[in-house]
CSV table of C-alpha atoms and ligand atoms in Angstrom, one decimal:
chain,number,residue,atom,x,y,z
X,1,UNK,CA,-69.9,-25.3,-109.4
X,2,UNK,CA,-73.0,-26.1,-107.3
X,3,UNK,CA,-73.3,-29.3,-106.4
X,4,UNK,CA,-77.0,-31.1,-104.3
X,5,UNK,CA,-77.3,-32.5,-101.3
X,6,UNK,CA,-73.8,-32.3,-99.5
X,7,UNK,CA,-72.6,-33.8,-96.1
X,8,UNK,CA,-71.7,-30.7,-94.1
X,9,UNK,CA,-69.6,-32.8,-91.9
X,10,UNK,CA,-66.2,-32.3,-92.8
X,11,UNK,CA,-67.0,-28.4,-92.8
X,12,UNK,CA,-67.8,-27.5,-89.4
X,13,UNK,CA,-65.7,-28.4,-86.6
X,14,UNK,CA,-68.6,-29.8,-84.2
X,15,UNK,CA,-68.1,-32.4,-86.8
X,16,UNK,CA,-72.3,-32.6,-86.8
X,17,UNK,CA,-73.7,-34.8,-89.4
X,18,UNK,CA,-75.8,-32.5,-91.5
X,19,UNK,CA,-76.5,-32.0,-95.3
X,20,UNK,CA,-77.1,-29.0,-97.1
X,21,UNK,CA,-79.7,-29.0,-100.1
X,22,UNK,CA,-77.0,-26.9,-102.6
X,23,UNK,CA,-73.1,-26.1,-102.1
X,24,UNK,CA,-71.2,-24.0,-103.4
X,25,UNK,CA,-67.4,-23.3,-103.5
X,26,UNK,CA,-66.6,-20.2,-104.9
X,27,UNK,CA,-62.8,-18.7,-105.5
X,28,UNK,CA,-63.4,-15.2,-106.8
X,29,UNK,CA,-65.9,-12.8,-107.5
X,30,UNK,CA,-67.6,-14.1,-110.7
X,31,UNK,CA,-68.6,-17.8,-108.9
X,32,UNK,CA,-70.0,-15.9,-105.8
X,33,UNK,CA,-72.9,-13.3,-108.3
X,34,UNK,CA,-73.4,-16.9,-110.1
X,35,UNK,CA,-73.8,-18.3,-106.7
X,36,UNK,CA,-75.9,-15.9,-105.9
X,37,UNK,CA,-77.7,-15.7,-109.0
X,38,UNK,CA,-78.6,-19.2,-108.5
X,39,UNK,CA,-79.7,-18.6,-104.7
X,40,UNK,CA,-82.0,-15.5,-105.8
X,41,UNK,CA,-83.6,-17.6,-108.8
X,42,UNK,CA,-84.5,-20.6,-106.3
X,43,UNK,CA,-85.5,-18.4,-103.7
X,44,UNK,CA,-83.0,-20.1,-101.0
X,45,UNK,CA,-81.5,-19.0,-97.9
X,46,UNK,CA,-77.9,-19.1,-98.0
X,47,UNK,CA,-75.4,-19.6,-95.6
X,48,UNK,CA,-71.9,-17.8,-95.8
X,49,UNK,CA,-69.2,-20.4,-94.2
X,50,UNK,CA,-65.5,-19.8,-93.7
X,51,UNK,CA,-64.2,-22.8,-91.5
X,52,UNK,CA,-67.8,-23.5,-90.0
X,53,UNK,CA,-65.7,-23.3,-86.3
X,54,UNK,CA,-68.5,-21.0,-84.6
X,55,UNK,CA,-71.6,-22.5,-86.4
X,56,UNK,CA,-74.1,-25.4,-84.9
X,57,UNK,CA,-75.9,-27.1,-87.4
X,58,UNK,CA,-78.9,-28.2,-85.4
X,59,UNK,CA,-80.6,-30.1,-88.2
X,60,UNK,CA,-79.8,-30.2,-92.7
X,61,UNK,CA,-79.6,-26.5,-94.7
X,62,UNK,CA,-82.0,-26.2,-96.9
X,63,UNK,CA,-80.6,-23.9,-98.9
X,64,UNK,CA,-77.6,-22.9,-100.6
X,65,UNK,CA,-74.2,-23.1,-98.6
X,66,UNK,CA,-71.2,-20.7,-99.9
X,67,UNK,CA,-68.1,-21.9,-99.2
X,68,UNK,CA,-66.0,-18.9,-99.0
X,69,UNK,CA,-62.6,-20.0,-100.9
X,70,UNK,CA,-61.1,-16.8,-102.4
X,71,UNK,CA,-57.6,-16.9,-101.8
X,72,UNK,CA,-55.3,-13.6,-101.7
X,73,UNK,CA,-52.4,-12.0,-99.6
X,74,UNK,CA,-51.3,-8.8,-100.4
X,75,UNK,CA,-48.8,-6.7,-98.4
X,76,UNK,CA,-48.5,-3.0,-98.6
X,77,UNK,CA,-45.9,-1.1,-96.7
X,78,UNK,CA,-47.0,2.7,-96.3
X,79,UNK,CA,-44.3,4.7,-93.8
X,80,UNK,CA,-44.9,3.4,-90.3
X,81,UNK,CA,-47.4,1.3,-91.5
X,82,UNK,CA,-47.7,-1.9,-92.7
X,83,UNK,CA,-51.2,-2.8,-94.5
X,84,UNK,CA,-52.2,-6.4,-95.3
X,85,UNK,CA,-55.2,-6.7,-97.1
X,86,UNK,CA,-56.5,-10.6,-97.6
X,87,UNK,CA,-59.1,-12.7,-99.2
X,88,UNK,CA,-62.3,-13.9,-97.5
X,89,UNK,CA,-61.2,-17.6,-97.8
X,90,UNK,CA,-57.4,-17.1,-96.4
X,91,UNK,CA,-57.2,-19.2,-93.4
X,92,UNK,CA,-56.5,-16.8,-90.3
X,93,UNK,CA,-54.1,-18.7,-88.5
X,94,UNK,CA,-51.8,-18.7,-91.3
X,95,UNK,CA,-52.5,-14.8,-91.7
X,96,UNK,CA,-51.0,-14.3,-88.3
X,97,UNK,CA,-47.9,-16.3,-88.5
X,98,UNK,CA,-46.8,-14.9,-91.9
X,99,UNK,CA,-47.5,-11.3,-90.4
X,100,UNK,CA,-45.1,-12.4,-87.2
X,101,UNK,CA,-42.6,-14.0,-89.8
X,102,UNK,CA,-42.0,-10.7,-91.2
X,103,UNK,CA,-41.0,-9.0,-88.0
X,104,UNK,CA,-45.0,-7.7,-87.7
X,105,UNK,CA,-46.4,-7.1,-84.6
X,106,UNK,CA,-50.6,-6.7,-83.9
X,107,UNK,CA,-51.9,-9.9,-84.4
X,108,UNK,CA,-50.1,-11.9,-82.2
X,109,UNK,CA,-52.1,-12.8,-79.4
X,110,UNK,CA,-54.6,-14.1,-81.9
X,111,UNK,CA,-52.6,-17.0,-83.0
X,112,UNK,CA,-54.1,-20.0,-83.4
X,113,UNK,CA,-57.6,-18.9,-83.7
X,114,UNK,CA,-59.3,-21.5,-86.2
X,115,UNK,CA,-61.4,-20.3,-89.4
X,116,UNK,CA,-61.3,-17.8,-92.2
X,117,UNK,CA,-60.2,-14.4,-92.4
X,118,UNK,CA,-63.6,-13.5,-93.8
X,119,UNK,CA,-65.6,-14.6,-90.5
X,120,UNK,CA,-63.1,-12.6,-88.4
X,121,UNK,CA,-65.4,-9.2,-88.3
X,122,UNK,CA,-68.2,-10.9,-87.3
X,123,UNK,CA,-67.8,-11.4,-84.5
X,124,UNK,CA,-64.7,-9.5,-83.8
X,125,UNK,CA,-62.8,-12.1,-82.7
X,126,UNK,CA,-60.5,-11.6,-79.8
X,127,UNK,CA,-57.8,-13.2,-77.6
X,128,UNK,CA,-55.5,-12.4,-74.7
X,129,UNK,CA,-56.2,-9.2,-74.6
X,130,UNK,CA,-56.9,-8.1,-78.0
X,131,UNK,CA,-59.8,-7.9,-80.5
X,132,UNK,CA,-59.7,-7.9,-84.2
X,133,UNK,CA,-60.5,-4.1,-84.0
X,134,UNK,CA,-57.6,-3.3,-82.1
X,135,UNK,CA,-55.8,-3.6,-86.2
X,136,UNK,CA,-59.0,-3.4,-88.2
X,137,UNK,CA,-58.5,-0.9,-91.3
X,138,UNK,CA,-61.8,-2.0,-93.4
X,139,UNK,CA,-63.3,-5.0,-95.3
X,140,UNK,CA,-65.1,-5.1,-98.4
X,141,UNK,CA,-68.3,-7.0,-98.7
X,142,UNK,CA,-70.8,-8.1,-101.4
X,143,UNK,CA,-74.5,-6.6,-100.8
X,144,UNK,CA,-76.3,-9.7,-101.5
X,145,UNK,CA,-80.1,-7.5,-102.3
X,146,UNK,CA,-78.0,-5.1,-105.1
X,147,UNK,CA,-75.2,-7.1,-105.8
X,148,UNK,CA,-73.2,-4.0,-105.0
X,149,UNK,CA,-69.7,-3.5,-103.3
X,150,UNK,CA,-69.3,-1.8,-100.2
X,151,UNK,CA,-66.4,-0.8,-98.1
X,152,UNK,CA,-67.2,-1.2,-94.3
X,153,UNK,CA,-64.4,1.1,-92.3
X,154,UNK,CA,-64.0,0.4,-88.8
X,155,UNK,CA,-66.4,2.7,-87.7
X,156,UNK,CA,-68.9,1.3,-90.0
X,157,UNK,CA,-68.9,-2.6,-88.5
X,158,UNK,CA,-69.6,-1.6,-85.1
X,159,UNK,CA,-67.4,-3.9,-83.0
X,160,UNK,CA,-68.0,-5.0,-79.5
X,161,UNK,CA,-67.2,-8.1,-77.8
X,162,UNK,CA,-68.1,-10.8,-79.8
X,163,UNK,CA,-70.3,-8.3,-81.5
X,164,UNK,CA,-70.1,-6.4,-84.7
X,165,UNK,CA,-72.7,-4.5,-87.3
X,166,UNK,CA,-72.8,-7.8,-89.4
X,167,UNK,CA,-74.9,-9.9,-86.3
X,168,UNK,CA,-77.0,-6.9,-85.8
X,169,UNK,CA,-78.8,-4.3,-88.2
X,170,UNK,CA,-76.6,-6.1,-91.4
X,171,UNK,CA,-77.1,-9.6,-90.2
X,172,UNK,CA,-77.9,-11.8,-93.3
X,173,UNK,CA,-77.2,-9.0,-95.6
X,174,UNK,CA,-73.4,-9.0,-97.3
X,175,UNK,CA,-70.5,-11.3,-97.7
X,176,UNK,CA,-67.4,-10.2,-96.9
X,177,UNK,CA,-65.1,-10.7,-99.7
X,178,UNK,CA,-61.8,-9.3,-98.0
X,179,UNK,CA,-60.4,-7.7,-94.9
X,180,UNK,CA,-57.5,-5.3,-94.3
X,181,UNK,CA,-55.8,-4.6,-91.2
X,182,UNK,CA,-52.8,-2.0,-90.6
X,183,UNK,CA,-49.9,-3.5,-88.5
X,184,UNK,CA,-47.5,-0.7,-87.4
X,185,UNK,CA,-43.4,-0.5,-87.0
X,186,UNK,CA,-44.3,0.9,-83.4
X,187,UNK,CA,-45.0,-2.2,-81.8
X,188,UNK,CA,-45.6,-3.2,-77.5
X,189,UNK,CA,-46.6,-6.8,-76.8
X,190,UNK,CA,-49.6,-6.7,-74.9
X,191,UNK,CA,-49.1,-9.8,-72.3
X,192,UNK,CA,-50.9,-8.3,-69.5
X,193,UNK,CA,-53.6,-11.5,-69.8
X,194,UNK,CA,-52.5,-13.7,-66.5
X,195,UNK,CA,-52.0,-17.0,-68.5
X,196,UNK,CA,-49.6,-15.4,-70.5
X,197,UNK,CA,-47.6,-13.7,-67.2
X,198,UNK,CA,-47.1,-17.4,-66.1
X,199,UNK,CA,-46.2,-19.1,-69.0
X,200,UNK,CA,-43.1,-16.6,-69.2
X,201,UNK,CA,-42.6,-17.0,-65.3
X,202,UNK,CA,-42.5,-20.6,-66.2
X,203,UNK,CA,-40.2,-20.9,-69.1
X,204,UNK,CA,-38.1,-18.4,-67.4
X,205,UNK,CA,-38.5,-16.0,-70.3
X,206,UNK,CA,-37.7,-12.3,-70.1
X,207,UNK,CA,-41.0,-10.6,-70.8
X,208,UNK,CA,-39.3,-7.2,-71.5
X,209,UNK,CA,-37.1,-8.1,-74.4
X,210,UNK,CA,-40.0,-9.9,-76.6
X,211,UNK,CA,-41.0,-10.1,-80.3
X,212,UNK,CA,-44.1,-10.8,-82.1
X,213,UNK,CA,-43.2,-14.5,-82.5
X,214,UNK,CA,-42.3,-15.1,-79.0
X,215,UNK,CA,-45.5,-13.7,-78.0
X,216,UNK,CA,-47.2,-15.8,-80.8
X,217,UNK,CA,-45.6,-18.9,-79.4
X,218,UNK,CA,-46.9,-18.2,-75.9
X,219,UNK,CA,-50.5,-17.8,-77.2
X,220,UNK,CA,-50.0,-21.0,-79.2
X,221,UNK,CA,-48.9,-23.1,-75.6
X,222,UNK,CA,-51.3,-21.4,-73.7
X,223,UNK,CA,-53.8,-22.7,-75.8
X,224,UNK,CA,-53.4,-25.9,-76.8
X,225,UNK,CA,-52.8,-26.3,-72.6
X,226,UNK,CA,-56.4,-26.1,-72.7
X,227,UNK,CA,-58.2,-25.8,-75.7
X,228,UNK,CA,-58.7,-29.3,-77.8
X,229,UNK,CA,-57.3,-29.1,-81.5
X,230,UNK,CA,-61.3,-29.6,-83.0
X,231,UNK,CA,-59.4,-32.6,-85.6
X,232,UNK,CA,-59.0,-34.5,-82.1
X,233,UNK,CA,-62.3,-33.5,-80.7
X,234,UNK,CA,-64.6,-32.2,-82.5
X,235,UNK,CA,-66.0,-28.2,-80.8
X,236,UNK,CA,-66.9,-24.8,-81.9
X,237,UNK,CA,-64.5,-22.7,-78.9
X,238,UNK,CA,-66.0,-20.9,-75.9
X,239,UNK,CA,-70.0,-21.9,-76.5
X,240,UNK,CA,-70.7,-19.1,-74.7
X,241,UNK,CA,-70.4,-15.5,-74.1
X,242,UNK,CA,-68.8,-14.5,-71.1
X,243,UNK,CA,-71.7,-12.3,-69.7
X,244,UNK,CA,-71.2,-8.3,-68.8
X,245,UNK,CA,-73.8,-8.0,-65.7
X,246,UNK,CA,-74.4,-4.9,-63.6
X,247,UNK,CA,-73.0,-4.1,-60.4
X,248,UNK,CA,-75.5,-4.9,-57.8
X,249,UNK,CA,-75.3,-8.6,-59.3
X,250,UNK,CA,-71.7,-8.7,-59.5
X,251,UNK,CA,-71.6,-7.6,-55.5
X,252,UNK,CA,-74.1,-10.1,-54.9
X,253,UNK,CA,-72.2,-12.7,-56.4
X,254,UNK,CA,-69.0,-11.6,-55.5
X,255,UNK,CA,-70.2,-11.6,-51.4
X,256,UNK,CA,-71.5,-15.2,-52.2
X,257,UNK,CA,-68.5,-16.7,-53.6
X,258,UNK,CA,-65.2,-14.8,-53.1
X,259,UNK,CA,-62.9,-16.8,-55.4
X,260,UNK,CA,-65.8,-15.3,-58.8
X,261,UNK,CA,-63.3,-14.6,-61.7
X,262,UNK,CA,-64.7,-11.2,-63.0
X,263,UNK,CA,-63.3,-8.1,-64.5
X,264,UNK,CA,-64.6,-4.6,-65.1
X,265,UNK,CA,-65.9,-2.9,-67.9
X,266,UNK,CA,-67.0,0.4,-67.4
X,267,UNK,CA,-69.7,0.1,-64.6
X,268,UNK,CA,-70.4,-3.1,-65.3
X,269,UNK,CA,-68.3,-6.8,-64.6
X,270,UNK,CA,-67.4,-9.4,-67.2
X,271,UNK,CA,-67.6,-12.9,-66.0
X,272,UNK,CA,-65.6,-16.0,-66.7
X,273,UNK,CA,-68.5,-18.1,-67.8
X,274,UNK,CA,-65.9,-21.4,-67.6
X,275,UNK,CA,-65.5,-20.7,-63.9
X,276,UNK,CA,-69.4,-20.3,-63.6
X,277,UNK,CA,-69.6,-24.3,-65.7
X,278,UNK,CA,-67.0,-25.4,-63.7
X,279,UNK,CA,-68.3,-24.6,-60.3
X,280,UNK,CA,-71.6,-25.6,-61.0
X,281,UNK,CA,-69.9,-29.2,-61.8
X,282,UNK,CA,-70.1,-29.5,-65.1
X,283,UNK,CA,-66.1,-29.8,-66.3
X,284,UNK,CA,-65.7,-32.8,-67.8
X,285,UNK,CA,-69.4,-34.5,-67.8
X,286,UNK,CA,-70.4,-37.0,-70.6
X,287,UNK,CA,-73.9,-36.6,-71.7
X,288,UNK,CA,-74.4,-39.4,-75.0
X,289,UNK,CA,-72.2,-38.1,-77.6
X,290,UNK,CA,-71.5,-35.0,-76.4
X,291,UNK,CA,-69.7,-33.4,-72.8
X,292,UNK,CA,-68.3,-30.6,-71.7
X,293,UNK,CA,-63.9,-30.2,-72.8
X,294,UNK,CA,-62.2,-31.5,-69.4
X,295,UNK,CA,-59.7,-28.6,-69.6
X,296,UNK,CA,-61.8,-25.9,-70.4
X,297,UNK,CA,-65.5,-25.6,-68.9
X,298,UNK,CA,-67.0,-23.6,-71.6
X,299,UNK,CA,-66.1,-25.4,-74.5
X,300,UNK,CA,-68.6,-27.9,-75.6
X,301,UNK,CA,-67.5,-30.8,-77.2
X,302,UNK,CA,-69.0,-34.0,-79.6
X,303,UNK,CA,-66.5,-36.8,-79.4
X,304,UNK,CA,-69.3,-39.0,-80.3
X,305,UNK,CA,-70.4,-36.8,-83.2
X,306,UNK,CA,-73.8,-36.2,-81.9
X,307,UNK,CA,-76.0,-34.4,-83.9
X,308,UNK,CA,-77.2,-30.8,-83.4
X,309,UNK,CA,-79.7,-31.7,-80.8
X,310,UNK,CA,-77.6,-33.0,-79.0
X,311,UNK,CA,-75.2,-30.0,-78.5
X,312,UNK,CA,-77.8,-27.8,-78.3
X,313,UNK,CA,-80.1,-29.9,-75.3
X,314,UNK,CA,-76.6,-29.8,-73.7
X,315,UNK,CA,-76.3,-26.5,-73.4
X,316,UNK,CA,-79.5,-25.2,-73.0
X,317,UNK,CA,-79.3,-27.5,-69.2
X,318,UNK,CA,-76.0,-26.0,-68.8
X,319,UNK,CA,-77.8,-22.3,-69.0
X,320,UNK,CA,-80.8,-23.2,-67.0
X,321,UNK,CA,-78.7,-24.4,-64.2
X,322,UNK,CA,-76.0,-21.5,-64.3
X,323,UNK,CA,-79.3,-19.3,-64.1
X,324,UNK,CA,-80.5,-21.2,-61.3
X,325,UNK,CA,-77.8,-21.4,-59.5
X,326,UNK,CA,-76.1,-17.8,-59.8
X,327,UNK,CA,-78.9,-15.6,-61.7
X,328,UNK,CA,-77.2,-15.0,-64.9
X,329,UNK,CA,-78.1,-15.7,-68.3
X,330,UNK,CA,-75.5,-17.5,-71.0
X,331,UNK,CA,-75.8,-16.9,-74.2
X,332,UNK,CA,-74.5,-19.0,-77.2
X,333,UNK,CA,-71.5,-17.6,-79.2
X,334,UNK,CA,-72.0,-19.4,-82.5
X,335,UNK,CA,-75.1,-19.2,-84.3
X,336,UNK,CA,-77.0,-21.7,-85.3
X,337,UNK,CA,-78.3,-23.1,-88.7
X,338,UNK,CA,-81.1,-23.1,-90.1
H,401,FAD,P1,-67.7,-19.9,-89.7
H,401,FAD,O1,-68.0,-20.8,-88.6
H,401,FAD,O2,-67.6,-20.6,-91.1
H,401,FAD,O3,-68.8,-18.8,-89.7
H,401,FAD,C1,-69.2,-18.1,-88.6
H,401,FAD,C2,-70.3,-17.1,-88.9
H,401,FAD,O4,-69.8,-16.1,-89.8
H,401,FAD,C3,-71.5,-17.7,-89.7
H,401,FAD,O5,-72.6,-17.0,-89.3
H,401,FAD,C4,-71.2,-17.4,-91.1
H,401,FAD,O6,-72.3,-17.4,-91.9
H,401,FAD,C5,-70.5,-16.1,-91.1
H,401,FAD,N1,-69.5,-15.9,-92.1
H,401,FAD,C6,-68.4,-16.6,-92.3
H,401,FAD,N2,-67.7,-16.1,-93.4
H,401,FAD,C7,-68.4,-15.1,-93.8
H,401,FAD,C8,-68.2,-14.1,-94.9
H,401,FAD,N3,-67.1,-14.2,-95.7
H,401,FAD,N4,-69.1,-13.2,-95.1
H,401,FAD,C9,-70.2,-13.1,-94.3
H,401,FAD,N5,-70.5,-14.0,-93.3
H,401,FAD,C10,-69.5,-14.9,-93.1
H,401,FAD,N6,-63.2,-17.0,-81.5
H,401,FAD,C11,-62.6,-15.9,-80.9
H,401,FAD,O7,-63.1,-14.8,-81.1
H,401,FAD,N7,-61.5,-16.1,-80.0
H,401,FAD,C12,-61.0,-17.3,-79.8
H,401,FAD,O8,-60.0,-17.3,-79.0
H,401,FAD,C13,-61.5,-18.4,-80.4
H,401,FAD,N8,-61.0,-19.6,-80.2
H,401,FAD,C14,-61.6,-20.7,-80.7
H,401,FAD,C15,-61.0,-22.0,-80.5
H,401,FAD,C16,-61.5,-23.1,-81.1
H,401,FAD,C17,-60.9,-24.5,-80.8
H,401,FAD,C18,-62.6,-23.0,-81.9
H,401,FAD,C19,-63.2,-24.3,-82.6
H,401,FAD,C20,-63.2,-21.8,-82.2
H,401,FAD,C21,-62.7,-20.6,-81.6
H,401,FAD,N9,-63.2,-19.4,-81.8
H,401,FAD,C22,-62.6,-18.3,-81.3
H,401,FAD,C23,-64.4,-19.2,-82.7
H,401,FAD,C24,-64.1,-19.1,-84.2
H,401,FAD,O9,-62.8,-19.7,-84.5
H,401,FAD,C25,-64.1,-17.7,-84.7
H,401,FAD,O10,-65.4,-17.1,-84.5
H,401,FAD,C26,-63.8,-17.6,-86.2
H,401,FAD,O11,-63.7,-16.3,-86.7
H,401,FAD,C27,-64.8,-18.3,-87.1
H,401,FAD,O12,-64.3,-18.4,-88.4
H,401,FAD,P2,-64.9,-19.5,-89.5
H,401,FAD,O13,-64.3,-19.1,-90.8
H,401,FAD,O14,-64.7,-20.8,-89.0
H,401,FAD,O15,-66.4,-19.0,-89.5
H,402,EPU,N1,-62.0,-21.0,-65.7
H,402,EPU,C1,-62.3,-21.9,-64.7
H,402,EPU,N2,-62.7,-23.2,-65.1
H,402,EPU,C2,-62.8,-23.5,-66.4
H,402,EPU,C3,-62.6,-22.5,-67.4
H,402,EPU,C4,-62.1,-21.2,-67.0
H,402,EPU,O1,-62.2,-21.7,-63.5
H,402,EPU,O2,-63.2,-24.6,-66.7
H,402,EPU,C5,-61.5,-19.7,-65.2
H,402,EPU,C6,-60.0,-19.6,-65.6
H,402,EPU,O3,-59.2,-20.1,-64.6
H,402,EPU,C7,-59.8,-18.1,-65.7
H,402,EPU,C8,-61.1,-17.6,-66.3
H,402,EPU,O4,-62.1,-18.6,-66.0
H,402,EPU,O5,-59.6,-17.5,-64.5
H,402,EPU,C9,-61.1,-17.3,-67.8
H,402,EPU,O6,-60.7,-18.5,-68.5
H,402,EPU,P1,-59.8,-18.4,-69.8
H,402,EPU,O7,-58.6,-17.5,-69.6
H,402,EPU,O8,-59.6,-19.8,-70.3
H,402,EPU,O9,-60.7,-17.6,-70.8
H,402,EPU,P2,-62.3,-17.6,-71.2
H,402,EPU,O10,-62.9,-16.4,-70.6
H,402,EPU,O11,-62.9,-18.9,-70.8
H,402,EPU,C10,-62.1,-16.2,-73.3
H,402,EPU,C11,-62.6,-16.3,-74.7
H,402,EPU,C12,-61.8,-17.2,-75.6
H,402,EPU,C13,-60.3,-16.7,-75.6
H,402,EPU,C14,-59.8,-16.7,-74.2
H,402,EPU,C15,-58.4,-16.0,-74.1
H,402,EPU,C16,-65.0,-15.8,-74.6
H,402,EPU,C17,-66.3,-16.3,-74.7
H,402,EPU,N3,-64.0,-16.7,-74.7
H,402,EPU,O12,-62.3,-17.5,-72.7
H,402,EPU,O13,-62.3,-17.3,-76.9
H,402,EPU,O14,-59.5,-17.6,-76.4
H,402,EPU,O15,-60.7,-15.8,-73.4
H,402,EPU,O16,-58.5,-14.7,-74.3
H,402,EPU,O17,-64.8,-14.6,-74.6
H,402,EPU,C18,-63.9,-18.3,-78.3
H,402,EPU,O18,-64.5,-17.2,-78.4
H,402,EPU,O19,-64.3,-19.3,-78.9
H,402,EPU,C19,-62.7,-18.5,-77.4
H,402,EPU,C20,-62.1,-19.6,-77.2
């Protein structure tokens, strides 16, 4: 089951040349202690990956990858409430679109998002308006010190933007080994996000009268409008955060350029990092191997399949100008190995 000294390329979507020491792909519960097992005995690191689309592998792993395969769709209808619990290794896209097959609405607007149902807490991912947490019920993760079980409720995992329990205070510590979410019968599309307003102005579609899959469908246009499918060019999404920042920047900013794409949280303002990338001029540049998408100024891409170094001298030129030039500080959305 664990094999040496693996090319990591085909598993990450940056499509960076790296090798790691020992892989493993595990399908169920037994192959991930025995993986573990192994880990502990060698005294590795290891490294959980789903789909390896928010990872940068800035150089080889030297220790022990788990590839996170365990299949599993189950689909539990309770009352008003519809509860789908699925296996770490279920692919997330193909989550969605059998919830919106059966008529289910909640996940919708997170079509298309690449990866693993497993990876999908950690960072809470979220689209058009709507965050894993918005149909979050728990997860179940493997303590990798004990070897112990433990159920995380939605409380437990913390969730912010892009932010969860599991890259803080539990970072390194568990595997998830399954996720359930609760969809419910009461369902309102949520298509408030302005891209999707005008892709229904455009197609001349009725956004009163909509279903899941017709809101699926405009998340899936939307997107591959401007995001690049990572089997064409290789990239890991937004390589950024958007960043929150306090009011008397924002005011600055805002006085300074008029047109800022911002929106408020709380006391604070969320900005649209892509407009900050694109305005500084960097939409479309070609540095070697690597550039920034054409479509989309805060995806990175490697069409050249440049190695980590590359990405990562890349965007750490990108932060010091968008510091330079507006005072606010980008930080990376996937993490980095090792
Ligand atoms: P991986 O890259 O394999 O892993 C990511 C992190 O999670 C790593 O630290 C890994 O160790 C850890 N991890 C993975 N599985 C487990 C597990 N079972 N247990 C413990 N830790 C684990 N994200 C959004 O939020 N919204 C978007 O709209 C979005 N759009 C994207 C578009 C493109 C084109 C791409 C390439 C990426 C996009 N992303 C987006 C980022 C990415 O798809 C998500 O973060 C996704 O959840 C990552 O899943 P993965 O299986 O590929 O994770
Ligand atoms: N913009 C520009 N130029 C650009 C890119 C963006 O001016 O090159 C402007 C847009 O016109 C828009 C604003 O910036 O007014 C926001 O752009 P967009 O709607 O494309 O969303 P985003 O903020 O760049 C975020 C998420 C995406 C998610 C989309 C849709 C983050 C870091 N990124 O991108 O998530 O799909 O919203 O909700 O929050 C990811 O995390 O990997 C990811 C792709």
């Amino acid at each position: 089951m664990i094999q040496a000294d693996v090319d990591l390329q085909p598993y990450n979507t940056l499509a960076i040349a790296a090798r790691a020491a020992h892989f493993a792909q595990v399908e169920n519960l037994d192959q991930l202690r025995e993986a573990l097992e192994f880990a502990r005995r060698k005294k590795l690191p290891i490294l959980p990956l789903g789909g390896g689309s928010n990872i940068v592998l800035t150089g080889n792993f030297p220790g022990l990858v788990i590839h996170l395969d365990n299949p599993g769709l189950e689909v539990r209808e309770q009352g008003e409430r519809t509860l789908v619990t699925a296996g770490a290794g279920e692919n997330w896209h193909q989550l969605v679109m059998a919830t919106v097959d059966r008529g289910l609405g909640g996940l919708e607007n997170l079509a298309l998002i690449p990866g693993r149902i497993g990876a999908a807490p950690i960072q809470n991912i979220g689209a058009y308006g709507v965050e894993l947490r918005d149909s979050f019920s728990s997860l179940e993760a493997l303590h990798i010190a004990t070897g112990e079980m433990h159920s995380f409720s939605a409380s437990d995992c913390e969730f912010g933007y892009r932010d969860s329990v599991f890259k803080g205070r539990a970072r390194d510590q568990y595997i998830i080994t399954s996720v359930s979410l609760e969809l419910h019968g009461e369902w309102h599309p949520r298509v408030d996000y302005p891209a999707l307003q005008q892709y229904f102005r455009e197609q001349q579609i009725d956004s009163s009268g909509l279903t899941p899959r017709a809101v699926a469908e405009a998340v899936i246009a939307v997107r591959n409008s401007k995001l690049p499918d990572p089997a064409q060019i290789p990239n890991a999404g937004s390589f950024f955060k958007n960043p929150i920042i306090d009011g008397d920047l924002y005011r600055e900013l805002k006085k300074a350029h008029p047109d800022l794409v911002a929106y408020e949280v709380g006391e604070r303002w969320k900005l649209a990092a892509g407009w900050l990338i694109d305005r500084a001029g960097w939409r479309g540049k070609r540095q070697g191997a690597v550039g920034v998408h054409e479509r989309q100024a805060l995806v990175l891409v490697n069409p050249g399949h440049g190695a980590g170094a590359e990405v990562t001298g890349l965007a750490q030129e990108i932060a010091a100008d968008i510091h330079a030039k507006y005072g606010v500080e980008l930080e990376p959305e996937p993490r980095f190995y090792p």
